[in-house]
Coordinates of N, CA and C in Angstrom, one line a residue:
M20 N -8.4 34.4 -53.6 CA -7.3 33.8 -52.9 C -7.0 32.4 -53.3
Q21 N -8.0 31.8 -54.0 CA -7.8 30.4 -54.5 C -6.5 30.2 -55.3
V22 N -6.2 31.2 -56.1 CA -5.0 31.1 -57.0 C -3.7 31.0 -56.1
F23 N -3.7 31.4 -54.9 CA -2.6 31.4 -54.0 C -2.5 30.1 -53.2
R24 N -3.5 29.2 -53.3 CA -3.6 28.1 -52.5 C -2.9 26.9 -53.0
C25 N -2.2 26.2 -52.2 CA -1.5 24.9 -52.5 C -2.6 23.8 -52.6
I26 N -2.6 23.1 -53.8 CA -3.6 22.1 -54.0 C -3.4 20.9 -53.0
I27 N -2.1 20.7 -52.6 CA -1.8 19.6 -51.7 C -2.2 19.8 -50.3
C28 N -1.7 20.9 -49.7 CA -2.0 21.2 -48.2 C -3.1 22.1 -48.0
Q29 N -3.7 22.7 -49.0 CA -4.8 23.6 -49.0 C -4.5 24.9 -48.3
G30 N -3.2 25.2 -47.9 CA -2.8 26.4 -47.3 C -2.3 27.4 -48.4
L31 N -1.9 28.6 -47.9 CA -1.3 29.5 -48.9 C 0.0 28.9 -49.4
A32 N 0.3 29.0 -50.7 CA 1.5 28.4 -51.3 C 2.7 29.1 -50.7
V33 N 3.5 28.4 -49.9 CA 4.7 28.9 -49.4 C 5.9 28.6 -50.4
S34 N 6.6 29.6 -50.8 CA 7.6 29.4 -51.8 C 6.9 28.7 -53.0
P35 N 5.9 29.4 -53.6 CA 5.1 28.7 -54.6 C 5.8 28.2 -55.9
V36 N 5.3 27.1 -56.3 CA 5.8 26.4 -57.5 C 4.6 26.3 -58.4
T37 N 4.8 26.7 -59.7 CA 3.7 26.6 -60.7 C 4.1 25.6 -61.7
T38 N 3.3 24.6 -62.0 CA 3.6 23.6 -63.0 C 3.3 24.1 -64.4
P39 N 3.8 23.5 -65.4 CA 3.4 23.9 -66.8 C 1.9 23.8 -67.0
C40 N 1.2 23.0 -66.3 CA -0.3 22.9 -66.4 C -1.0 24.0 -65.6
L41 N -0.2 24.9 -65.0 CA -0.6 26.1 -64.3 C -1.3 25.8 -62.9
H42 N -0.9 24.7 -62.2 CA -1.3 24.5 -60.9 C -0.3 24.9 -59.9
N43 N -0.7 25.5 -58.8 CA 0.2 26.0 -57.8 C 0.3 25.1 -56.5
F44 N 1.6 25.0 -56.0 CA 1.9 24.2 -54.9 C 2.9 24.8 -54.1
C45 N 3.0 24.5 -52.8 CA 4.2 24.9 -52.0 C 5.4 24.1 -52.5
F46 N 6.5 24.7 -52.4 CA 7.8 24.1 -52.9 C 8.0 22.8 -52.1
S47 N 7.8 22.8 -50.8 CA 8.0 21.6 -49.9 C 7.0 20.5 -50.2
C48 N 5.7 20.9 -50.5 CA 4.7 19.9 -50.8 C 5.1 19.2 -52.1
M49 N 5.5 20.0 -53.1 CA 5.9 19.4 -54.4 C 7.1 18.5 -54.3
K50 N 8.0 18.9 -53.5 CA 9.3 18.1 -53.3 C 8.9 16.8 -52.7
R51 N 8.0 16.8 -51.7 CA 7.6 15.6 -51.0 C 6.8 14.7 -52.0
A52 N 6.0 15.3 -52.8 CA 5.2 14.5 -53.8 C 6.1 13.9 -54.9
F53 N 7.1 14.6 -55.3 CA 8.0 14.0 -56.3 C 8.9 12.9 -55.7
K54 N 9.2 13.0 -54.4 CA 10.0 12.0 -53.7 C 9.3 10.7 -53.6
T55 N 8.0 10.7 -53.5 CA 7.2 9.4 -53.4 C 6.8 8.8 -54.6
T56 N 7.1 9.4 -55.8 CA 6.7 8.8 -57.1 C 7.9 8.5 -58.0
V57 N 7.7 7.5 -58.8 CA 8.8 7.2 -59.8 C 8.7 8.2 -61.0
S58 N 7.6 8.4 -61.6 CA 7.4 9.3 -62.7 C 6.8 10.6 -62.2
K59 N 7.4 11.7 -62.6 CA 6.9 13.0 -62.2 C 5.6 13.4 -62.9
S60 N 4.6 13.7 -62.2 CA 3.3 14.2 -62.8 C 2.7 15.2 -61.8
C61 N 1.8 16.0 -62.4 CA 1.1 17.0 -61.5 C 0.2 16.3 -60.5
P62 N 0.3 16.6 -59.2 CA -0.5 15.9 -58.3 C -2.0 16.2 -58.4
Y63 N -2.4 17.2 -59.2 CA -3.8 17.6 -59.4 C -4.4 16.9 -60.6
C64 N -3.7 17.2 -61.8 CA -4.3 16.7 -63.1 C -3.6 15.5 -63.7
R65 N -2.4 15.1 -63.1 CA -1.6 14.0 -63.5 C -0.9 14.2 -64.8
Q66 N -0.8 15.4 -65.3 CA 0.0 15.7 -66.5 C 1.4 15.4 -66.3
K67 N 2.0 14.7 -67.2 CA 3.5 14.3 -67.1 C 4.3 15.6 -67.0
L68 N 5.3 15.6 -66.1 CA 6.2 16.7 -65.9 C 7.6 16.2 -66.1
T69 N 7.9 15.6 -67.2 CA 9.2 14.9 -67.4 C 10.4 15.9 -67.3
D70 N 10.4 17.0 -67.9 CA 11.6 17.9 -67.8 C 11.4 19.1 -66.8
F71 N 10.4 18.9 -65.9 CA 10.1 20.0 -65.0 C 11.0 20.0 -63.8
E72 N 11.6 21.2 -63.6 CA 12.5 21.4 -62.4 C 11.7 22.2 -61.4
L73 N 11.9 21.8 -60.1 CA 11.2 22.6 -59.0 C 11.9 23.9 -58.9
T74 N 11.2 25.0 -59.2 CA 11.7 26.3 -59.0 C 10.6 27.2 -58.4
T75 N 10.9 28.1 -57.6 CA 9.9 29.0 -57.0 C 9.4 30.0 -58.1
N76 N 8.1 30.2 -58.1 CA 7.5 31.1 -59.0 C 7.7 32.5 -58.4
E77 N 8.7 33.2 -58.8 CA 9.0 34.5 -58.1 C 7.9 35.6 -58.3
Q78 N 7.3 35.6 -59.5 CA 6.2 36.5 -59.7 C 5.0 36.3 -58.7
L79 N 4.7 35.0 -58.6 CA 3.6 34.7 -57.6 C 4.0 35.1 -56.2
M80 N 5.2 34.8 -55.8 CA 5.7 35.1 -54.5 C 5.7 36.6 -54.3
T81 N 6.1 37.4 -55.2 CA 6.0 38.9 -55.1 C 4.6 39.3 -55.0
A82 N 3.6 38.8 -55.7 CA 2.2 39.1 -55.6 C 1.7 38.8 -54.2
L83 N 2.1 37.6 -53.7 CA 1.7 37.2 -52.3 C 2.2 38.2 -51.3
R84 N 3.4 38.6 -51.4 CA 4.0 39.6 -50.5 C 3.4 40.9 -50.5
T85 N 2.9 41.3 -51.7 CA 2.3 42.6 -51.9 C 0.9 42.6 -51.3
I86 N 0.1 41.5 -51.5 CA -1.2 41.4 -51.0 C -1.3 41.1 -49.5
L87 N -0.3 40.2 -49.1 CA -0.3 39.8 -47.7 C 1.1 40.1 -47.1
P88 N 1.3 41.4 -46.8 CA 2.6 41.7 -46.2 C 2.8 41.1 -44.8
G89 N 4.1 40.7 -44.6 CA 4.4 40.2 -43.2 C 4.2 38.8 -43.2

C-alpha cells in the first residue's frame, strides 16, 4: 500500500499525481506545495520539475478504485 501513499500527508493519494521522479502525491497536496515555492521541485527528492504540469495519474487512480472500491 506504500505506493498509493501521498508522501506529504501520508494518507492514500487522493486524485494521485506522479512526478517524473516517480513519487506520488495527492493533487491538492502538490498544488499547495507548488503554491508556496518559487521554483517547482519534488517535495520528496527535490528534483527540479520545470515543465511539470499537475495532472492526475489516471492509471494509479484506476488501480486504487479496483483495490479499494467505494
